[in-house]
Amino acid sequence: MFVDNRPLRGWRLWLFTATLALGTVVVLSNVPGYTITVPYVAGSLGGVTPSFGTWGTTDHMVGLALGLPFARWFSGRFGDYRVYIVAFLLYACAAWVCAASETLWTFLPGRIALGFAGGVTLPLAQSLALREFPERRRTWAVGLWGVLSMTPLTIGVFLGGWFAEFLSWRWVFYTDVVAGVLVAALVGALLYGRGFSVRIVRFDFVGVALLTAIVYGVQTVLNMGNDFDWFASPILVTALIVVEIAVPAFVIWELGERNPVLDLRLFGHRNYAIATFCSVFGFLIIQGLLSVFVFQLQLLMGYTSSLAGMVYLLMFVVAGPAVAILHELNKTIDVRLISFFDFAGLAGTLTWLGLFDRLAWFDQLFWPMLFFGFFIALFFAPLASLAMHGLSGSKLIRAAEELALLRTVAGSYGISLLAVVQFRRLPFHQLDLADHLGGRRFASLDLFAQTTAKLEAAGLNSSTAMRRLANLIREQSALLALNDVFLVGAVVFVLLAVLLWFAHPTMIAFWRRGEAAHLRAEELMESP
């Protein structure tokens, strides 16, 4: 059999790079691109509530995270590019299942399979790119990956909203089918005849099984809690029991396993532990806020899905250039300072968004979303550098894979958790406003009666006037509950900004040395 292991050069290298970039953007865009279509999807899948439609986002992200540890094992046995091609073909098949689904119970398995196949492709795309690029261009490749990592959170949301409004939400998945087949075909053609060395890697099946039980158990509780009255539901009680048994079993097993799916000993490195903690909880807030906000832009503020997508498109105006510039910063800057500046900026921006006291027009959201995009762009790379400090060789790659896995799972939890915060704060504000307007707080200030009298004088009957006021109270309560979500995020980033300074000083030069292991780890840690 003909074997050609020569690296690609010329137009073939550029076509290969563009193909890998397309595949990465398609996989990462599927989360935000779907999230904006949830109101449409919920109505099409048997008329379920929007909270049920959100399961398609959270379960997909968990599948994405669980696909990451399988990538290394599959590639060791069958070769990087072969696994990459098969994964994208499976990705296209799962996308077709999602597009053709008529009920939630066929849609969710398709979303989980879509996430798993996508999770397998992400680390393989990075290793394939680094293998083909000459050493002098590898840092450029890392910078390109950093810019690509911001496109899903911005352009992906806009495209999903445009499809939902002008075509159908199913076109989000039809495009995935076309892109998946195209990427698989081009990579197969460009790397045809490549050989590979079989690497027998011991795989921690027990650890993966326990981790899956924990992750999906917690996610099930968060997904279904509001709709099924939390632990009054036998399903959620069972899920909680499974998690309580699986967590200690997982810790004991992983500490005794020679090749664990999560190397818990890595948390003995102070910088890795702090960087992972900040990355996980920071991304939990970012992903949760982005999902909750794009949802409320449509349901609360009356934005169309395409206009809501344009709000997020504003972030890319500064996010893309900011990522590129960050990779060219002076090599002597302490990344703790960059992350501190970033966390402080995120806290300030979230406070800004959390103080809106009326429904905002597009132009009023322009500046806070512009700043939000800038600070999100600065979030990933400095924390990746901080996490890699003191690690080398195989530990470095394992650390990168673990951080990417944990951060992705945290993002899925954030979507459900911040939705719970908003849901729980809404009745509190409803009662508070009703007490205030009805004179229960100050008997001499009965604004409810005064406003009702004015509406009746304008020609409305008593029942219509009361409904108008009740709707106004619900609307304002929902806005105040959304504000609370932003303010909670601001508090979290203030606390993370303090925690950063307990890490050892780390210079950006640490991950700029050009070594393949450092660059691959950097790419893994930067992908949102």
XYZ file of C-alpha atoms in Angstrom:
528
model
C 0.000 0.000 0.000
C 1.275 3.488 -0.942
C 2.175 5.584 2.108
C 2.948 9.307 1.838
C 3.834 11.044 5.103
C 5.235 14.224 3.564
C 3.696 17.359 5.140
C 1.375 19.465 3.016
C 2.753 22.574 1.383
C 1.507 25.424 -0.782
C -2.168 25.639 -1.679
C -2.825 22.213 -0.190
C -1.690 23.424 3.246
C -3.920 26.508 3.022
C -6.912 24.467 1.875
C -6.256 22.002 4.696
C -6.072 24.850 7.235
C -9.299 26.386 5.932
C -11.023 22.987 6.103
C -9.946 22.391 9.707
C -10.997 25.936 10.590
C -14.409 25.356 9.020
C -14.842 22.117 10.956
C -13.873 23.745 14.256
C -16.163 26.743 13.748
C -19.089 24.470 12.768
C -18.672 22.314 15.889
C -18.229 25.225 18.297
C -21.018 27.276 16.680
C -23.594 24.574 17.238
C -24.079 25.508 20.908
C -24.780 29.263 20.571
C -26.279 28.815 17.093
C -28.888 26.466 18.546
C -29.496 28.407 21.769
C -30.983 31.400 19.950
C -33.458 29.101 18.162
C -34.834 27.488 21.358
C -38.198 29.346 21.264
C -38.750 28.071 17.702
C -37.543 24.533 18.459
C -39.766 24.207 21.522
C -42.832 25.003 19.444
C -41.885 22.536 16.692
C -41.111 19.571 18.950
C -44.646 18.946 20.151
C -45.113 22.356 21.737
C -42.913 21.735 24.796
C -41.982 24.608 27.098
C -38.811 26.612 26.218
C -37.073 25.209 29.313
C -37.370 21.738 27.756
C -35.864 23.080 24.548
C -32.855 24.272 26.559
C -32.032 20.623 27.305
C -30.837 20.438 23.705
C -28.075 22.906 24.580
C -26.981 21.507 27.927
C -27.029 17.822 26.938
C -25.154 18.671 23.735
C -22.405 20.438 25.706
C -22.039 17.495 28.085
C -21.730 15.177 25.075
C -19.118 17.550 23.660
C -17.096 17.350 26.874
C -17.297 13.556 27.104
C -16.074 13.211 23.518
C -12.724 14.821 24.408
C -11.160 11.890 26.372
C -12.201 9.412 23.659
C -10.314 11.344 20.965
C -6.866 10.378 22.268
C -7.800 6.704 22.580
C -9.429 6.485 19.144
C -6.548 8.297 17.436
C -3.964 6.020 19.054
C -5.654 2.932 17.640
C -6.857 4.155 14.243
C -4.879 7.297 13.417
C -5.734 10.981 13.829
C -7.050 11.766 10.373
C -9.055 8.547 10.014
C -10.859 9.158 13.298
C -11.368 12.807 12.343
C -13.034 11.829 9.061
C -15.296 9.199 10.636
C -16.238 11.585 13.457
C -17.379 14.221 10.966
C -19.403 11.693 9.001
C -21.108 10.682 12.263
C -21.528 14.380 13.029
C -23.376 14.839 9.732
C -25.628 11.834 10.474
C -26.465 13.136 13.969
C -27.197 16.583 12.524
C -29.653 14.984 10.073
C -31.420 13.243 12.961
C -31.774 16.597 14.750
C -33.054 18.336 11.616
C -35.640 15.616 10.939
C -36.866 15.265 14.548
C -40.508 15.919 15.348
C -40.399 15.148 19.077
C -38.056 16.034 21.915
C -37.320 12.366 22.576
C -35.732 11.823 19.162
C -34.123 15.269 19.132
C -32.199 14.924 22.413
C -30.334 11.678 21.519
C -29.349 13.326 18.230
C -28.028 16.365 20.109
C -26.000 14.206 22.490
C -24.520 12.205 19.581
C -23.793 15.471 17.757
C -21.928 16.774 20.801
C -19.941 13.568 21.292
C -18.802 13.437 17.646
C -17.906 17.136 17.774
C -15.940 16.650 20.996
C -13.839 13.962 19.298
C -12.975 16.281 16.389
C -11.761 19.302 18.383
C -8.433 17.992 19.792
C -7.772 16.031 16.598
C -8.129 19.157 14.463
C -5.542 20.903 16.588
C -3.029 18.042 16.459
C -3.500 17.663 12.675
C -2.885 21.382 12.136
C 0.267 21.458 14.263
C 1.644 18.387 12.489
C 1.324 19.953 9.043
C 2.523 23.461 9.861
C 6.265 24.152 9.766
C 7.707 25.018 13.171
C 8.168 28.699 12.346
C 4.426 29.072 11.683
C 3.070 27.135 14.640
C 2.599 30.140 16.890
C 0.708 31.785 14.038
C -1.554 28.737 13.926
C -2.261 29.133 17.662
C -3.196 32.770 17.089
C -5.537 31.738 14.277
C -7.196 29.184 16.559
C -7.686 31.881 19.172
C -9.512 34.100 16.673
C -11.630 31.150 15.483
C -12.612 30.390 19.077
C -14.540 33.673 19.263
C -16.602 33.190 16.091
C -19.131 30.741 17.601
C -20.083 33.145 20.400
C -20.696 35.964 17.916
C -21.185 35.030 14.252
C -22.646 31.627 15.187
C -25.430 33.267 17.205
C -26.270 35.656 14.381
C -26.435 32.904 11.741
C -28.621 30.721 13.976
C -31.015 33.605 14.552
C -31.116 34.463 10.847
C -31.887 30.868 9.871
C -34.651 30.618 12.475
C -36.347 33.839 11.364
C -36.041 33.680 7.576
C -35.743 29.950 6.787
C -36.253 27.455 9.621
C -34.382 26.420 12.740
C -33.806 23.079 11.000
C -31.418 24.800 8.591
C -28.959 25.158 11.485
C -28.599 21.366 11.286
C -28.916 21.050 7.506
C -25.837 23.258 7.183
C -24.070 20.992 9.692
C -24.831 18.013 7.442
C -23.327 19.729 4.397
C -20.331 21.055 6.329
C -19.662 17.688 7.996
C -19.591 15.797 4.692
C -17.495 18.525 3.029
C -14.892 18.582 5.828
C -14.630 14.777 5.881
C -14.242 14.633 2.082
C -11.581 17.366 1.853
C -9.487 16.027 4.755
C -9.712 12.511 3.332
C -8.593 13.724 -0.114
C -5.724 15.875 1.167
C -4.333 13.250 3.569
C -5.034 10.186 1.425
C -2.334 7.544 1.792
C -1.065 8.774 5.150
C 0.279 6.121 7.468
C 0.219 6.160 11.254
C 1.833 4.421 14.181
C -0.507 2.448 16.408
C -0.304 3.655 20.004
C -1.884 1.288 22.477
C -3.276 3.610 25.124
C -4.871 2.193 28.243
C -8.374 3.643 28.484
C -10.163 4.252 31.761
C -13.614 2.840 30.921
C -14.677 2.651 34.569
C -13.662 6.257 35.157
C -15.527 7.422 32.046
C -18.654 5.523 33.119
C -18.566 7.081 36.595
C -17.820 10.532 35.187
C -20.738 10.210 32.754
C -23.071 9.236 35.608
C -21.944 12.239 37.654
C -22.090 14.788 34.853
C -25.438 13.716 33.422
C -26.887 13.177 36.912
C -26.116 16.755 37.957
C -27.216 18.086 34.586
C -30.537 16.235 34.853
C -31.216 17.782 38.265
C -30.427 21.289 36.972
C -32.406 20.793 33.756
C -35.564 19.393 35.318
C -35.586 21.028 38.746
C -37.810 24.004 37.986
C -40.297 21.994 35.937
C -40.492 18.918 38.216
C -40.420 20.588 41.655
C -36.845 19.560 42.427
C -36.602 16.717 44.936
C -40.325 16.169 45.117
C -39.731 14.275 41.871
C -38.678 10.580 42.150
C -36.611 10.997 38.963
C -34.513 13.781 40.460
C -34.147 11.994 43.791
C -32.838 8.953 41.916
C -30.418 11.130 39.938
C -29.150 12.682 43.176
C -28.598 9.262 44.769
C -26.654 8.108 41.698
C -24.441 11.216 41.896
C -23.836 10.802 45.644
C -22.665 7.216 45.088
C -20.670 7.946 41.927
C -18.651 10.930 43.238
C -16.699 9.152 46.027
C -16.369 6.038 43.856
C -14.945 8.174 41.046
C -12.405 9.910 43.311
C -11.200 6.621 44.812
C -10.952 4.935 41.418
C -9.134 7.820 39.724
C -6.531 8.092 42.489
C -5.685 4.406 42.025
C -5.840 4.317 38.210
C -2.553 4.459 36.260
C -4.099 6.286 33.292
C -7.167 8.096 34.694
C -9.676 9.981 32.598
C -9.200 12.884 35.032
C -5.818 13.045 36.701
C -6.808 14.489 40.079
C -3.151 14.745 41.089
C -2.746 17.664 38.691
C -4.654 19.773 41.180
C -1.610 19.490 43.432
C -0.001 22.129 41.171
C -1.097 25.454 42.584
C -1.235 27.380 39.297
C -3.147 24.642 37.499
C -5.679 24.370 40.326
C -6.248 28.134 40.498
C -6.365 28.594 36.717
C -8.782 25.684 36.331
C -11.025 26.988 39.128
C -11.104 30.470 37.564
C -11.629 29.098 34.057
C -14.420 26.738 35.123
C -16.415 29.205 37.204
C -15.713 32.102 34.858
C -16.934 30.148 31.840
C -19.940 28.938 33.826
C -20.959 32.577 34.241
C -20.095 33.627 30.668
C -21.862 30.741 28.934
C -24.834 30.940 31.279
C -25.259 34.688 30.797
C -24.922 34.523 27.023
C -27.586 31.812 26.832
C -30.013 33.418 29.298
C -29.618 36.866 27.736
C -30.186 35.813 24.116
C -33.276 33.956 25.286
C -34.671 36.959 27.167
C -33.911 39.349 24.317
C -36.589 37.475 22.365
C -39.130 36.564 25.066
C -38.869 39.611 27.322
C -37.710 42.458 25.094
C -39.476 41.407 21.896
C -36.384 41.166 19.682
C -36.577 38.984 16.600
C -34.033 36.153 16.521
C -31.969 37.849 13.799
C -31.892 41.154 15.716
C -30.921 39.311 18.908
C -28.121 37.673 16.901
C -26.952 41.105 15.765
C -26.592 42.145 19.418
C -24.080 39.313 19.806
C -22.438 40.127 16.471
C -21.378 43.429 18.054
C -18.990 41.486 20.285
C -16.930 40.262 17.320
C -16.067 43.845 16.304
C -13.425 43.969 19.028
C -13.228 40.310 20.118
C -11.484 38.989 16.989
C -8.760 41.677 16.871
C -8.315 41.489 20.661
C -7.525 37.755 20.518
C -5.009 38.293 17.714
C -3.302 41.167 19.551
C -3.151 39.196 22.802
C -0.981 36.568 21.093
C 1.515 39.267 20.153
C 1.785 40.976 23.544
C 5.113 41.668 25.148
C 6.623 38.452 26.478
C 7.364 39.871 29.910
C 3.772 40.579 30.983
C 2.572 38.645 34.012
C -0.605 36.871 32.916
C -2.098 37.334 36.375
C -2.206 41.063 35.621
C -3.964 40.455 32.300
C -6.518 38.121 33.873
C -7.079 40.535 36.758
C -7.759 43.334 34.283
C -10.063 40.998 32.357
C -12.030 39.865 35.419
C -12.368 43.425 36.682
C -13.602 44.486 33.242
C -16.112 41.639 33.125
C -17.362 42.540 36.612
C -17.790 46.171 35.584
C -19.540 45.307 32.322
C -21.920 42.859 34.002
C -22.736 45.486 36.650
C -23.453 47.936 33.830
C -25.851 45.469 32.205
C -27.345 44.580 35.592
C -28.417 48.154 36.346
C -30.796 48.624 33.417
C -34.155 49.681 34.866
C -36.157 49.524 31.629
C -36.216 47.420 28.491
C -33.213 48.433 26.389
C -33.162 49.419 22.732
C -30.507 48.060 20.382
C -28.384 51.213 20.505
C -28.429 51.160 24.327
C -26.950 47.647 24.349
C -24.252 48.542 21.815
C -21.530 49.712 24.196
C -21.912 47.176 27.024
C -21.961 44.288 24.509
C -18.910 45.730 22.765
C -17.009 45.722 26.056
C -18.381 42.286 26.935
C -16.958 40.878 23.701
C -13.578 42.482 24.337
C -13.255 41.014 27.824
C -14.465 37.564 26.733
C -11.700 37.616 24.118
C -9.123 38.144 26.886
C -10.540 35.393 29.081
C -9.058 32.174 27.666
C -5.386 32.671 26.714
C -3.990 34.116 29.978
C -5.670 31.401 32.052
C -4.279 28.763 29.675
C -0.786 30.135 30.218
C -1.307 30.203 33.980
C -2.547 26.607 33.999
C 0.480 25.334 32.038
C 3.023 26.859 34.396
C 5.265 24.114 35.815
C 3.869 21.327 33.587
C 5.592 19.584 30.689
C 5.391 16.564 28.396
C 2.413 14.238 28.699
C 1.201 16.029 31.839
C 0.814 19.209 29.811
C -1.482 17.616 27.225
C -3.495 15.808 29.910
C -3.893 19.061 31.820
C -5.143 20.814 28.687
C -7.651 18.051 27.951
C -8.930 18.063 31.531
C -9.329 21.825 31.643
C -11.226 21.817 28.331
C -13.495 19.007 29.570
C -14.252 20.603 32.933
C -14.831 24.030 31.425
C -17.248 22.675 28.823
C -19.236 20.820 31.489
C -19.281 23.991 33.608
C -20.653 25.937 30.639
C -23.566 23.509 30.319
C -24.229 23.772 34.061
C -24.116 27.557 33.819
C -26.936 27.641 31.271
C -29.263 25.749 33.609
C -28.022 27.275 36.866
C -28.386 30.929 35.871
C -31.801 30.176 34.391
C -32.740 28.825 37.835
C -31.467 32.028 39.467
C -33.635 34.130 37.173
C -36.641 31.860 37.662
C -36.356 32.046 41.464
C -35.849 35.817 41.590
C -38.837 36.606 39.368
C -41.606 35.874 41.962
C -39.583 37.738 44.611
C -39.622 40.896 42.512
C -43.276 40.378 41.578
C -44.265 40.313 45.243
C -42.023 43.262 46.042
C -43.475 45.436 43.271
C -47.014 44.407 44.119
C -46.432 45.347 47.774
C -44.919 48.671 46.760
C -47.622 49.638 44.238
C -50.491 48.330 46.348
C -49.635 50.435 49.369
C -48.755 47.491 51.606
C -45.335 48.957 52.315
C -46.494 52.567 52.729
C -50.216 52.853 53.322
C -50.250 56.513 52.274
C -48.693 55.660 48.874
C -51.225 53.500 47.031
C -49.903 53.844 43.473
C -51.924 50.868 42.281
C -55.250 52.569 43.003
C -54.031 55.881 41.536
C -52.773 54.267 38.313
C -55.935 52.165 37.935
C -58.051 55.252 38.311
C -56.093 57.046 35.572
C -56.416 54.053 33.200
C -60.177 53.891 33.853
C -60.413 57.603 33.179
C -58.674 56.967 29.841
C -61.488 54.610 28.842
C -60.404 51.175 30.101
C -62.724 49.152 32.254
C -61.617 47.993 35.702
C -60.611 44.431 34.756
C -58.626 45.562 31.688
C -56.777 48.187 33.714
C -55.822 45.622 36.354
C -54.577 43.214 33.674
C -52.454 45.982 32.172
C -50.872 46.714 35.527
C -50.364 43.019 36.281
C -48.607 42.551 32.928
C -46.429 45.581 33.636
C -45.447 44.151 37.024
C -44.561 40.783 35.469
C -42.504 42.467 32.751
C -40.560 44.622 35.189
C -40.074 41.677 37.555
C -38.578 39.625 34.725
C -36.211 42.504 33.913
C -35.146 42.843 37.561
C -34.604 39.061 37.777
C -32.400 39.252 34.658
C -30.496 42.119 36.293
C -29.895 39.900 39.328
C -28.316 37.255 37.090
C -25.861 39.823 35.705
C -25.056 41.118 39.192
C -24.391 37.586 40.468
C -21.943 37.171 37.587
C -20.237 40.435 38.531
C -19.753 39.275 42.138
C -18.265 35.958 40.963
C -15.695 37.730 38.777
C -14.695 40.029 41.626
C -13.986 36.973 43.794
C -12.052 35.270 40.981
C -9.974 38.428 40.479
C -8.849 38.155 44.108
C -8.134 34.427 43.856
C -5.788 34.966 40.879
C -3.108 36.555 43.020
C -2.566 33.345 44.995
C -0.951 31.801 41.887
C 2.757 31.981 41.095
C 3.811 34.738 38.645
C 3.690 33.488 35.051
C 4.926 35.174 31.897
C 3.291 34.898 28.505
C 6.670 33.811 27.165
C 6.087 30.443 28.845
C 3.624 29.352 26.195
C 5.361 31.207 23.354
C 8.334 28.851 23.085
C 6.994 27.172 19.954
C 7.129 23.609 21.216
C 4.399 21.419 19.749
C 3.180 20.172 23.136
C 2.835 23.688 24.518
C 1.056 24.923 21.414
C -1.360 22.001 21.290
C -2.130 22.467 24.976
C -2.652 26.185 24.369
C -5.156 25.495 21.582
C -7.073 22.989 23.702
C -7.321 25.380 26.628
C -8.393 28.354 24.508
C -11.308 26.650 22.723
C -14.531 27.718 24.481
